Coordinates of C-alpha atoms and ligand atoms in Angstrom, one line a residue:
M1 CA 0.0 0.0 0.0
S2 CA 1.4 3.4 -0.8
A3 CA 1.4 6.1 1.7
A4 CA -1.4 7.8 -0.3
N5 CA -3.9 5.0 0.3
A6 CA -2.9 4.2 3.8
P7 CA -5.6 5.3 6.3
I8 CA -4.3 8.2 8.3
S9 CA -4.2 7.4 12.0
A10 CA -6.1 10.0 14.1
T11 CA -4.1 8.9 17.1
Q12 CA -0.8 10.1 15.7
D13 CA 0.2 13.7 16.0
T14 CA 0.8 15.7 12.8
P15 CA 4.6 16.0 13.1
S16 CA 5.0 12.2 13.3
L17 CA 2.6 11.6 10.4
L18 CA 4.7 14.1 8.4
A19 CA 8.0 12.6 9.7
Q20 CA 7.0 9.1 8.3
R21 CA 6.4 10.5 4.9
F22 CA 9.7 12.3 5.0
Q23 CA 11.6 9.2 6.0
A24 CA 10.1 7.4 3.0
A25 CA 11.1 10.3 0.7
V26 CA 14.6 10.4 2.0
G27 CA 15.0 6.7 1.5
K28 CA 13.9 7.1 -2.1
A29 CA 15.9 10.2 -2.8
V30 CA 19.3 9.3 -1.3
G31 CA 19.1 5.7 -0.1
D32 CA 17.5 3.8 2.7
E33 CA 20.5 4.1 4.9
H34 CA 19.6 7.8 5.4
A35 CA 15.8 7.1 5.9
S36 CA 16.2 7.1 9.7
A37 CA 17.6 10.7 9.8
N38 CA 15.4 12.9 12.0
P39 CA 13.2 14.9 9.6
Q40 CA 13.0 17.7 12.2
V41 CA 9.4 18.6 11.5
R42 CA 8.2 21.5 13.7
P43 CA 5.5 24.1 13.7
A44 CA 6.3 27.0 11.4
N45 CA 6.9 30.1 13.5
N46 CA 5.2 32.3 11.0
P47 CA 2.0 31.5 9.0
K48 CA 3.9 32.9 6.0
F49 CA 5.9 29.7 6.0
G50 CA 3.0 27.3 6.2
D51 CA 1.9 25.2 9.1
Y52 CA 5.0 23.1 9.6
Q53 CA 8.5 23.1 8.4
A54 CA 11.0 20.3 7.9
N55 CA 14.6 21.3 8.5
L56 CA 16.4 18.1 7.6
A57 CA 17.9 19.1 4.3
M58 CA 20.6 21.4 5.6
G59 CA 22.2 18.8 8.0
L60 CA 21.8 15.9 5.6
A61 CA 23.3 17.9 2.7
K62 CA 26.4 18.6 4.7
Q63 CA 26.7 14.9 5.5
L64 CA 26.3 13.9 1.8
G65 CA 28.4 16.8 0.4
Q66 CA 25.4 18.1 -1.6
K67 CA 23.9 21.6 -2.0
P68 CA 21.1 21.9 0.6
R69 CA 18.6 23.4 -1.8
D70 CA 19.2 20.7 -4.4
L71 CA 18.8 18.0 -1.8
A72 CA 15.6 19.7 -0.5
Q73 CA 14.3 19.6 -4.1
K74 CA 15.2 15.9 -4.4
I75 CA 13.4 15.1 -1.2
V76 CA 10.3 17.1 -2.2
D77 CA 10.2 15.4 -5.5
A78 CA 10.1 12.0 -3.8
L79 CA 7.7 13.2 -1.1
D80 CA 4.2 11.9 -1.0
V81 CA 2.1 14.1 1.3
S82 CA -1.3 13.1 -0.2
G83 CA -4.0 13.3 2.4
L84 CA -1.9 15.6 4.6
C85 CA -0.7 18.7 2.7
E86 CA -2.0 20.8 -0.1
K87 CA 1.3 22.6 -0.8
V88 CA 5.0 22.0 -0.2
E89 CA 7.5 24.8 -0.8
I90 CA 11.3 25.1 -0.5
A91 CA 12.5 28.3 1.2
G92 CA 15.7 30.0 2.1
P93 CA 18.8 27.7 2.3
G94 CA 16.6 24.5 2.1
F95 CA 13.7 24.7 4.6
I96 CA 10.7 22.7 3.4
N97 CA 7.5 24.5 4.2
L98 CA 4.3 22.4 4.6
Y99 CA 0.7 23.6 4.2
L100 CA -1.8 21.2 5.7
S101 CA -4.9 20.5 3.5
E102 CA -8.4 21.5 4.5
A103 CA -9.6 18.0 4.2
F104 CA -6.8 16.8 6.6
I105 CA -7.6 19.5 9.1
D106 CA -11.3 18.8 9.0
R107 CA -10.8 15.1 9.5
Q108 CA -8.3 15.5 12.4
V109 CA -10.4 18.0 14.2
A110 CA -13.4 15.7 13.8
A111 CA -11.4 12.8 15.2
M112 CA -10.3 15.0 18.2
T113 CA -13.9 16.1 18.8
S114 CA -15.2 12.6 19.0
D115 CA -12.3 11.6 21.3
A116 CA -13.5 13.7 24.2
D117 CA -11.3 12.1 26.9
R118 CA -7.9 11.9 25.2
L119 CA -8.3 14.8 22.7
G120 CA -6.2 13.0 20.1
V121 CA -3.4 12.2 22.6
A122 CA -2.3 8.6 22.0
P123 CA -1.6 6.4 25.0
A124 CA 2.1 5.8 25.6
D125 CA 3.3 2.7 24.0
P126 CA 4.9 1.0 25.9
P127 CA 3.9 2.7 29.1
R128 CA 6.9 3.2 31.5
T129 CA 7.0 3.2 35.3
V130 CA 8.0 6.7 36.2
V131 CA 8.9 7.8 39.7
V132 CA 8.5 11.6 40.3
D133 CA 10.2 12.8 43.4
Y134 CA 8.9 16.3 44.3
S135 CA 8.0 18.7 47.0
G136 CA 10.2 17.1 49.7
P137 CA 9.6 19.5 52.6
N138 CA 11.5 19.1 55.9
V139 CA 9.9 18.0 59.1
A140 CA 9.7 20.7 61.8
K141 CA 10.3 23.4 59.2
E142 CA 7.6 25.5 57.4
M143 CA 7.2 24.9 53.7
H144 CA 8.6 27.9 51.8
V145 CA 8.5 29.4 48.4
G146 CA 11.2 27.0 47.1
H147 CA 8.9 24.1 48.0
L148 CA 6.2 25.8 46.1
R149 CA 8.2 25.5 42.9
S150 CA 9.1 21.9 43.4
T151 CA 5.5 21.0 44.4
V152 CA 3.9 22.8 41.5
I153 CA 6.4 21.7 38.8
G154 CA 6.5 18.1 40.0
D155 CA 2.7 17.9 40.2
C156 CA 2.4 19.1 36.5
I157 CA 5.0 16.5 35.4
A158 CA 3.2 13.8 37.3
R159 CA -0.1 14.7 35.8
T160 CA 1.3 15.0 32.3
L161 CA 3.0 11.6 32.3
D162 CA -0.1 10.1 33.9
F163 CA -2.3 11.5 31.1
Q164 CA 0.1 9.9 28.6
G165 CA -0.6 6.6 30.2
H166 CA 2.6 6.0 32.0
R167 CA 2.5 4.4 35.5
V168 CA 3.4 7.3 37.6
I169 CA 4.6 6.8 41.2
R170 CA 4.8 10.0 43.2
Q171 CA 7.4 10.1 45.9
N172 CA 7.6 12.8 48.6
H173 CA 11.2 12.6 49.9
L174 CA 10.6 14.3 53.3
G175 CA 13.5 15.5 55.2
D176 CA 12.5 13.6 58.3
W177 CA 15.7 12.2 59.7
G178 CA 19.1 13.4 60.8
T179 CA 21.0 14.8 63.8
Q180 CA 18.8 18.0 64.0
F181 CA 16.0 15.8 65.4
G182 CA 18.0 15.4 68.7
M183 CA 17.7 19.1 69.5
L184 CA 14.1 19.2 68.2
I185 CA 12.9 16.4 70.4
E186 CA 14.7 17.8 73.4
H187 CA 13.1 21.1 72.8
L188 CA 9.7 19.5 72.5
I189 CA 10.2 17.8 75.8
E190 CA 11.1 21.1 77.5
S191 CA 8.3 23.2 75.9
V192 CA 5.3 21.0 76.1
S193 CA 3.7 19.6 79.3
P194 CA 4.1 15.8 79.9
E195 CA 0.3 15.2 79.8
K196 CA 0.0 17.0 76.4
L197 CA 3.0 15.2 75.1
A198 CA 1.6 11.8 76.2
S199 CA -1.7 12.4 74.4
A200 CA -0.1 14.2 71.5
S201 CA -2.6 17.0 71.9
F202 CA -0.2 19.8 71.6
E203 CA 0.2 22.4 68.9
I204 CA 3.6 23.4 67.6
G205 CA 2.1 26.5 65.8
D206 CA 4.9 28.2 64.0
L207 CA 7.3 25.5 62.9
N208 CA 10.0 27.9 61.9
A209 CA 10.0 29.6 65.3
F210 CA 10.1 26.2 67.0
Y211 CA 13.1 25.2 64.9
Q212 CA 14.9 28.5 65.6
Q213 CA 14.3 28.3 69.4
A214 CA 15.7 24.8 69.5
K215 CA 18.8 25.9 67.5
K216 CA 19.3 28.9 69.7
K217 CA 19.3 26.7 72.8
F218 CA 21.6 24.2 71.2
D219 CA 24.1 27.0 70.4
Q220 CA 23.9 28.7 73.8
D221 CA 23.3 26.0 76.4
T222 CA 26.0 23.3 76.5
G223 CA 23.8 21.2 78.8
F224 CA 21.0 21.2 76.3
A225 CA 23.5 20.5 73.5
D226 CA 24.7 17.4 75.3
R227 CA 21.2 16.2 75.9
A228 CA 20.4 16.8 72.2
R229 CA 23.4 14.7 71.2
A230 CA 22.4 11.9 73.6
R231 CA 18.9 12.1 72.1
V232 CA 20.3 11.5 68.6
V233 CA 22.0 8.3 69.8
A234 CA 18.7 7.2 71.5
L235 CA 16.7 7.9 68.3
Q236 CA 19.1 6.0 66.1
G237 CA 19.3 3.2 68.7
G238 CA 15.6 2.8 68.4
D239 CA 14.7 4.0 71.9
K240 CA 10.9 3.7 72.1
Q241 CA 10.1 6.8 74.0
T242 CA 12.3 8.9 71.7
H243 CA 10.8 7.4 68.6
K244 CA 7.4 8.3 69.9
L245 CA 8.4 11.9 70.3
W246 CA 9.9 11.9 66.8
Q247 CA 6.7 10.5 65.5
A248 CA 4.7 13.3 67.2
L249 CA 6.9 15.9 65.5
Y250 CA 6.5 14.1 62.3
N251 CA 2.7 13.9 62.5
K252 CA 2.4 17.6 63.3
S253 CA 4.5 18.6 60.4
V254 CA 2.7 16.3 58.0
E255 CA -0.6 17.9 59.1
H256 CA 0.9 21.2 58.0
F257 CA 2.0 19.8 54.7
D258 CA -1.3 18.1 54.0
A259 CA -3.2 21.3 54.7
A260 CA -1.0 23.2 52.2
Y261 CA -1.3 20.4 49.6
S262 CA -5.1 20.2 49.8
R263 CA -5.4 24.0 49.5
M264 CA -3.2 23.9 46.5
G265 CA -5.0 21.0 45.0
V266 CA -1.8 18.9 44.4
L267 CA -2.0 15.2 44.1
L268 CA 0.4 14.2 46.9
T269 CA -1.1 12.1 49.7
D270 CA 0.4 10.5 52.8
D271 CA 0.8 7.3 50.8
D272 CA 3.4 9.1 48.6
I273 CA 5.6 9.9 51.6
H274 CA 8.8 7.9 51.7
G275 CA 11.0 10.3 53.6
E276 CA 14.6 10.0 54.6
S277 CA 13.7 8.0 57.7
F278 CA 12.3 5.3 55.5
Y279 CA 15.7 4.7 53.9
N280 CA 17.6 4.8 57.2
P281 CA 17.6 1.0 57.7
K282 CA 18.8 0.6 54.1
L283 CA 21.9 2.8 54.5
P284 CA 24.4 0.1 55.7
A285 CA 23.6 -2.0 52.6
V286 CA 24.5 1.0 50.4
I287 CA 28.0 1.2 52.1
E288 CA 28.3 -2.6 51.7
G289 CA 27.3 -2.5 48.1
L290 CA 29.8 0.3 47.3
K291 CA 32.5 -1.6 49.0
K292 CA 31.7 -4.8 47.0
A293 CA 31.8 -2.8 43.8
N294 CA 35.2 -1.5 44.8
T295 CA 34.0 2.1 44.6
L296 CA 34.3 2.9 48.3
K297 CA 37.4 5.0 49.3
E298 CA 38.6 6.4 52.7
S299 CA 39.4 10.1 52.9
Q300 CA 40.3 11.7 56.2
G301 CA 38.4 9.0 58.1
A302 CA 35.3 9.4 56.0
K303 CA 33.9 6.9 53.5
V304 CA 33.7 8.5 50.0
V305 CA 33.0 7.7 46.4
F306 CA 34.8 9.4 43.5
P307 CA 32.3 9.3 40.6
D308 CA 33.9 9.4 37.2
G309 CA 34.3 12.8 35.6
F310 CA 33.9 15.0 38.6
V311 CA 36.9 17.3 39.5
D312 CA 37.1 20.4 41.7
R313 CA 38.7 23.7 40.7
E314 CA 42.2 22.4 41.2
G315 CA 41.5 19.5 38.9
E316 CA 41.4 17.0 41.8
P317 CA 38.8 14.2 41.7
Q318 CA 35.8 15.3 43.7
P319 CA 34.2 12.9 46.2
I320 CA 30.8 12.4 47.5
I321 CA 30.8 11.6 51.2
V322 CA 28.6 8.7 52.1
Q323 CA 29.6 8.1 55.7
K324 CA 31.3 10.5 58.1
S325 CA 34.1 9.5 60.4
D326 CA 31.6 9.3 63.3
G327 CA 29.5 6.8 61.4
G328 CA 26.8 9.2 60.4
Y329 CA 25.3 9.0 56.9
L330 CA 24.6 11.9 54.5
Y331 CA 22.0 13.3 52.1
A332 CA 23.8 11.5 49.2
T333 CA 23.7 8.1 51.0
T334 CA 20.0 8.4 51.4
D335 CA 19.6 9.3 47.8
L336 CA 21.6 6.3 46.7
A337 CA 19.3 4.1 48.9
A338 CA 16.2 5.8 47.5
A339 CA 17.3 5.3 43.9
R340 CA 17.9 1.6 44.5
Y341 CA 14.5 1.2 46.1
R342 CA 12.8 3.0 43.3
I343 CA 14.5 1.0 40.6
D344 CA 14.5 -2.5 42.3
E345 CA 11.4 -2.4 44.4
L346 CA 9.1 0.0 42.5
G347 CA 10.4 -1.1 39.1
A348 CA 11.0 2.4 37.8
D349 CA 12.5 2.8 34.4
R350 CA 12.5 6.6 34.7
V351 CA 13.2 8.5 37.9
I352 CA 12.6 12.3 37.9
Y353 CA 13.8 14.6 40.7
V354 CA 12.4 18.1 41.0
T355 CA 14.6 20.4 43.2
D356 CA 16.2 23.8 42.9
A357 CA 19.3 24.2 40.7
R358 CA 21.7 24.3 43.6
Q359 CA 21.3 20.6 43.9
S360 CA 22.3 19.9 40.3
Q361 CA 25.8 18.9 41.2
H362 CA 24.5 16.6 43.9
F363 CA 22.2 14.7 41.5
A364 CA 24.8 14.6 38.8
M365 CA 27.2 12.8 41.2
V366 CA 24.5 10.5 42.6
F367 CA 23.5 9.5 39.0
A368 CA 27.1 8.9 38.0
T369 CA 27.6 6.7 41.1
L370 CA 24.5 4.7 40.3
R371 CA 25.7 4.0 36.8
Q372 CA 29.2 3.3 37.9
V373 CA 28.1 0.7 40.5
G374 CA 25.5 -0.8 38.1
W375 CA 22.6 0.1 40.3
A376 CA 21.0 2.0 37.4
S377 CA 21.3 0.3 34.0
Q378 CA 21.2 2.3 30.8
Q379 CA 17.5 1.3 30.5
V380 CA 16.7 3.5 33.5
Q381 CA 16.4 7.2 32.6
L382 CA 17.5 9.5 35.4
D383 CA 16.4 13.1 35.2
H384 CA 17.1 16.0 37.5
V385 CA 14.6 18.8 36.9
P386 CA 16.3 21.9 38.3
F387 CA 14.6 25.2 38.8
G388 CA 15.7 28.8 39.5
T389 CA 15.0 31.1 42.4
V390 CA 11.9 33.2 43.0
L391 CA 12.9 36.8 43.1
G392 CA 11.2 39.9 44.7
K393 CA 10.5 43.0 42.7
D394 CA 14.0 44.2 43.6
H395 CA 15.3 41.2 41.7
K396 CA 16.8 39.7 44.9
P397 CA 15.6 36.4 46.4
F398 CA 12.0 36.8 47.5
K399 CA 11.8 37.7 51.2
T400 CA 9.3 39.0 53.6
R401 CA 9.4 42.7 54.4
E402 CA 11.4 41.8 57.5
G403 CA 13.8 39.8 55.4
G404 CA 12.6 36.4 56.5
T405 CA 11.8 33.4 54.2
V406 CA 8.3 33.6 52.7
K407 CA 6.1 30.9 54.0
L408 CA 4.0 29.0 51.5
I409 CA 0.9 29.2 53.7
D410 CA 1.1 33.0 53.7
L411 CA 1.4 33.1 49.9
L412 CA -1.8 30.9 49.7
D413 CA -3.6 33.3 52.0
E414 CA -2.6 36.3 50.1
A415 CA -3.5 34.7 46.7
Q416 CA -7.0 34.1 48.0
R417 CA -7.4 37.5 49.4
R418 CA -6.2 39.3 46.3
A419 CA -8.3 37.0 44.0
V420 CA -11.4 37.8 46.0
E421 CA -10.8 41.5 45.4
V422 CA -10.3 40.9 41.7
V423 CA -13.5 38.8 41.4
K424 CA -15.6 41.2 43.4
Q425 CA -14.5 44.1 41.2
K426 CA -15.4 42.2 38.0
N427 CA -18.6 40.8 39.4
P428 CA -20.0 42.7 42.4
D429 CA -23.3 40.8 42.5
L430 CA -21.8 37.4 43.3
S431 CA -22.7 35.8 46.7
T432 CA -19.8 35.7 49.1
D433 CA -19.6 31.9 48.9
R434 CA -19.5 31.9 45.1
C435 CA -17.0 34.6 45.1
E436 CA -14.7 32.7 47.5
Q437 CA -15.0 29.6 45.4
I438 CA -14.1 31.4 42.2
A439 CA -11.4 33.3 43.9
H440 CA -9.9 30.0 45.0
A441 CA -9.6 28.7 41.5
I442 CA -8.3 32.1 40.3
G443 CA -5.9 32.8 43.1
I444 CA -4.2 29.4 43.3
G445 CA -4.3 29.1 39.6
A446 CA -2.5 32.5 39.2
L447 CA 0.1 31.5 41.7
K448 CA 0.8 28.2 40.0
Y449 CA 0.7 29.5 36.5
A450 CA 3.2 32.3 37.3
D451 CA 5.6 29.6 38.4
L452 CA 4.9 27.2 35.6
S453 CA 4.8 29.6 32.7
S454 CA 8.4 30.9 33.1
D455 CA 11.3 28.8 31.8
R456 CA 11.9 26.9 35.0
I457 CA 15.7 27.1 35.0
K458 CA 15.5 30.9 35.1
D459 CA 14.8 32.9 38.2
Y460 CA 11.5 34.7 38.0
V461 CA 10.1 37.8 39.6
F462 CA 7.1 37.3 41.9
D463 CA 4.5 39.9 41.0
W464 CA 0.9 39.7 42.3
D465 CA -0.5 42.2 39.9
R466 CA 0.9 40.6 36.8
M467 CA -0.1 37.1 37.7
L468 CA -3.7 38.1 38.5
S469 CA -4.1 40.2 35.4
F470 CA -6.7 39.2 32.8
E471 CA -4.4 40.2 30.0
G472 CA -1.3 38.4 28.9
N473 CA 0.1 34.9 29.6
T474 CA -1.7 34.4 32.9
A475 CA -4.1 31.8 34.4
P476 CA -7.0 34.3 34.6
Y477 CA -6.6 35.0 30.9
L478 CA -7.0 31.3 30.1
Q479 CA -9.7 30.8 32.6
N480 CA -11.6 33.7 31.2
A481 CA -11.3 32.3 27.6
F482 CA -13.0 29.2 29.0
V483 CA -15.7 31.3 30.6
R484 CA -16.4 33.1 27.4
I485 CA -16.8 29.9 25.5
R486 CA -19.2 28.6 28.1
S487 CA -21.2 31.7 27.9
I488 CA -21.6 31.2 24.1
F489 CA -23.2 27.9 24.8
R490 CA -25.4 29.3 27.6
K491 CA -26.6 32.1 25.3
G492 CA -27.3 29.7 22.5
E493 CA -29.0 27.3 24.9
I494 CA -26.8 24.5 23.6
A495 CA -25.5 21.7 25.9
P496 CA -21.7 21.5 25.8
G497 CA -20.9 18.0 24.6
S498 CA -23.8 17.7 22.3
L499 CA -21.6 18.4 19.2
A500 CA -19.4 15.3 19.3
D501 CA -20.6 14.2 15.9
A502 CA -20.9 17.6 14.2
A503 CA -19.4 17.8 10.7
I504 CA -16.3 20.0 10.7
A505 CA -15.7 22.4 7.9
I506 CA -12.8 24.8 8.5
R507 CA -12.8 27.7 5.9
Q508 CA -12.0 31.1 7.3
P509 CA -8.3 31.9 8.0
T510 CA -8.8 32.6 11.8
E511 CA -10.9 29.5 12.0
R512 CA -8.1 27.5 10.3
A513 CA -5.4 29.0 12.6
L514 CA -7.5 27.9 15.6
A515 CA -7.9 24.4 14.3
V516 CA -4.2 24.0 13.5
K517 CA -3.4 25.1 17.0
L518 CA -5.9 22.7 18.5
L519 CA -4.3 19.8 16.6
Q520 CA -0.9 20.6 18.2
L521 CA -2.0 19.4 21.7
P522 CA -0.5 15.9 21.4
E523 CA 2.9 17.1 20.2
V524 CA 3.0 19.7 23.0
I525 CA 2.2 17.2 25.6
E526 CA 4.9 14.9 24.2
A527 CA 7.4 17.9 24.3
V528 CA 6.6 18.5 27.9
A529 CA 7.0 14.9 28.8
Q530 CA 10.4 14.8 27.1
S531 CA 11.8 18.1 28.2
L532 CA 10.0 18.2 31.6
E533 CA 9.3 21.9 30.9
P534 CA 5.8 22.9 31.9
H535 CA 6.2 26.4 30.3
R536 CA 5.8 24.8 26.9
L537 CA 2.3 23.8 27.8
C538 CA 1.6 27.3 29.1
T539 CA 2.8 29.0 26.0
Y540 CA 0.7 26.6 23.9
L541 CA -2.5 27.3 25.9
Y542 CA -1.8 31.1 25.7
E543 CA -1.5 30.8 21.9
L544 CA -4.6 28.7 21.8
A545 CA -6.6 31.2 23.8
S546 CA -5.3 34.1 21.6
A547 CA -6.2 32.1 18.5
F548 CA -9.6 31.6 19.9
H549 CA -10.1 35.3 20.6
Q550 CA -9.1 36.2 17.0
F551 CA -11.4 33.6 15.6
Y552 CA -14.3 34.8 17.7
E553 CA -13.7 38.4 16.6
K554 CA -13.8 37.4 12.9
C555 CA -16.3 34.5 12.7
S556 CA -19.9 34.6 13.9
V557 CA -20.8 31.5 15.8
L558 CA -24.4 31.6 17.0
N559 CA -25.3 33.9 14.0
A560 CA -23.3 31.9 11.4
A561 CA -24.7 32.1 7.8
D562 CA -26.1 28.5 7.9
E563 CA -26.7 25.6 10.4
P564 CA -23.7 23.4 9.2
T565 CA -21.3 26.4 9.7
K566 CA -22.8 27.2 13.1
H567 CA -22.4 23.5 14.2
S568 CA -18.9 23.3 12.9
R569 CA -17.9 26.5 14.7
L570 CA -19.7 25.5 17.9
A571 CA -17.8 22.2 17.8
L572 CA -14.6 24.2 17.4
C573 CA -15.5 26.3 20.4
E574 CA -16.3 23.3 22.4
L575 CA -13.0 21.6 21.5
T576 CA -11.2 24.8 22.5
A577 CA -12.9 24.8 25.9
R578 CA -12.1 21.1 26.4
T579 CA -8.5 21.6 25.4
L580 CA -8.1 24.6 27.7
E581 CA -9.7 22.7 30.6
K582 CA -7.5 19.6 29.9
G583 CA -4.3 21.7 29.6
L584 CA -5.0 23.8 32.7
G585 CA -5.9 20.5 34.4
L586 CA -2.4 19.1 33.6
L587 CA -0.9 22.3 35.1
G588 CA -3.0 21.5 38.2
I589 CA -5.3 24.5 37.6
G590 CA -9.1 24.4 37.7
V591 CA -11.6 26.2 35.4
V592 CA -14.7 28.1 36.5
E593 CA -18.0 28.5 34.7
Q594 CA -18.3 32.1 35.5
M595 CA -16.0 34.9 36.8
Ligands
LIG1 N1 14.3 17.9 51.5 C1 15.0 18.4 50.3 C2 15.0 20.0 50.4 O1 14.2 20.6 51.1 C3 14.4 18.0 49.0 C4 14.4 16.5 48.7 C5 14.6 16.2 47.3 N2 14.6 14.8 46.9 C6 15.6 14.0 47.0 N3 15.5 12.8 46.7 N4 16.8 14.4 47.5 O2 15.8 20.6 49.6

């Protein structure tokens, strides 16, 4: 069967459909050994250049010692894009511009419309088992703005991979173990009455203040410091009473985290918690394993590993310490144990870690060690997802007016408060309840979107006014586009979802531009899954909403010239709403019917 007669699969995204045709053409034009060259099909960045462009000719020409434009011509001569494109052009040094045909667009949009759940996104084949390690706050410390980033980015990655059909296992790597618990437990004993301690009916209140008080005592009172050290020994030795107190601190902290998670609408539950304490019993085996693999070295009494390829400024091999001279284990030791657990017990073939960029070196060294020792085979993909710092308007790290760290819970409160003001202003007649509800979706949505929409590796400036604006690349702008579409349906008294079988006929330029954007959803989701960059989805949704507004300005929907056009356009509106809802959902952001 030639490509022309083969049925076009609605479950494949446009670039891969085009790529297949290109590979066939390259095979014909210059030989099958080059057919596997990546055709580099991507959306054209200007409608002047069509809908997609293929950039393979330049690279391949260099390899073959041919002129790029000549090679592009040979490829185009052999290219069969029947059923897909109406026009193919060569431009500049050898770009191949592709113009999708009306029939193809109509058919693909119709397929997407009738596929309400997946919207044309094919299920991952084969699905992988992916561990996403994110959030990871520390017990007895308040969650701060850095944890906001990890939580929000990690949640989006987990949702996206899950939607693709991968088996996603979320892991919350709590900082819930270590020598600091000696002083925290001692401080707890001294600051809470024995009865309350026994019944665990105490409140810690401000976790940061609690931590700071303990630290101050530890630094100033040698008696306290000695008791704290003895407490660490008791904790590690498994002393029952001490463990109970540790558990109480842990429980109180997890209550705080859970409250923040539920307000933020993130997926993490208590079942996802596997904190540092969970790996504590597994640490001796890590040291044993490193020894067996001949990777363990001694350095000034400490046990260390020198992963290949890491040197310090002087060019000396750089170690990671896995056991201190006093026998204590370190952050890296726990991460080695955690990776082994995830790969061996959870069966992960991809492990993703979402932390700030300052931990990049740590993960690079941990990954290198895992490979070197053979704990992670080449089949297991290890990804560190680093992110930058949140900055204040002064472009310095975001701090409270007093110069303290910004607590996550305070940000959530302020987001809600500000969103209520915005909603009230837009819609003064709303009941207080309704207003609070809508403000929740808008406030939390704005906060998350501001974080997700900037290239994560860069620092970003925290700006309430910008994130809550209804103009520009913001959550309220997208939520508002959804509301506008819903109001079209209300006005026309049409039930959303009643157009799944409408015949699609895309004719007007703005209508066509919207349709082509809609069809890009699968490729955008794949790009997010590969690059682990949520901002690509944000940019897409922003472009989609803009394309919708342009379409709506130019094309009458409810007053279209005839019924078929009206139904086709309503179906396009409906598909846009669904795509916005799905896309925002993958970002962890809700839509509202009215605002
Ligand atoms: N608790 C750490 C922090 O607050 C984050 C944990 C990240 N995950 C990991 N496997 N190390 O920075």
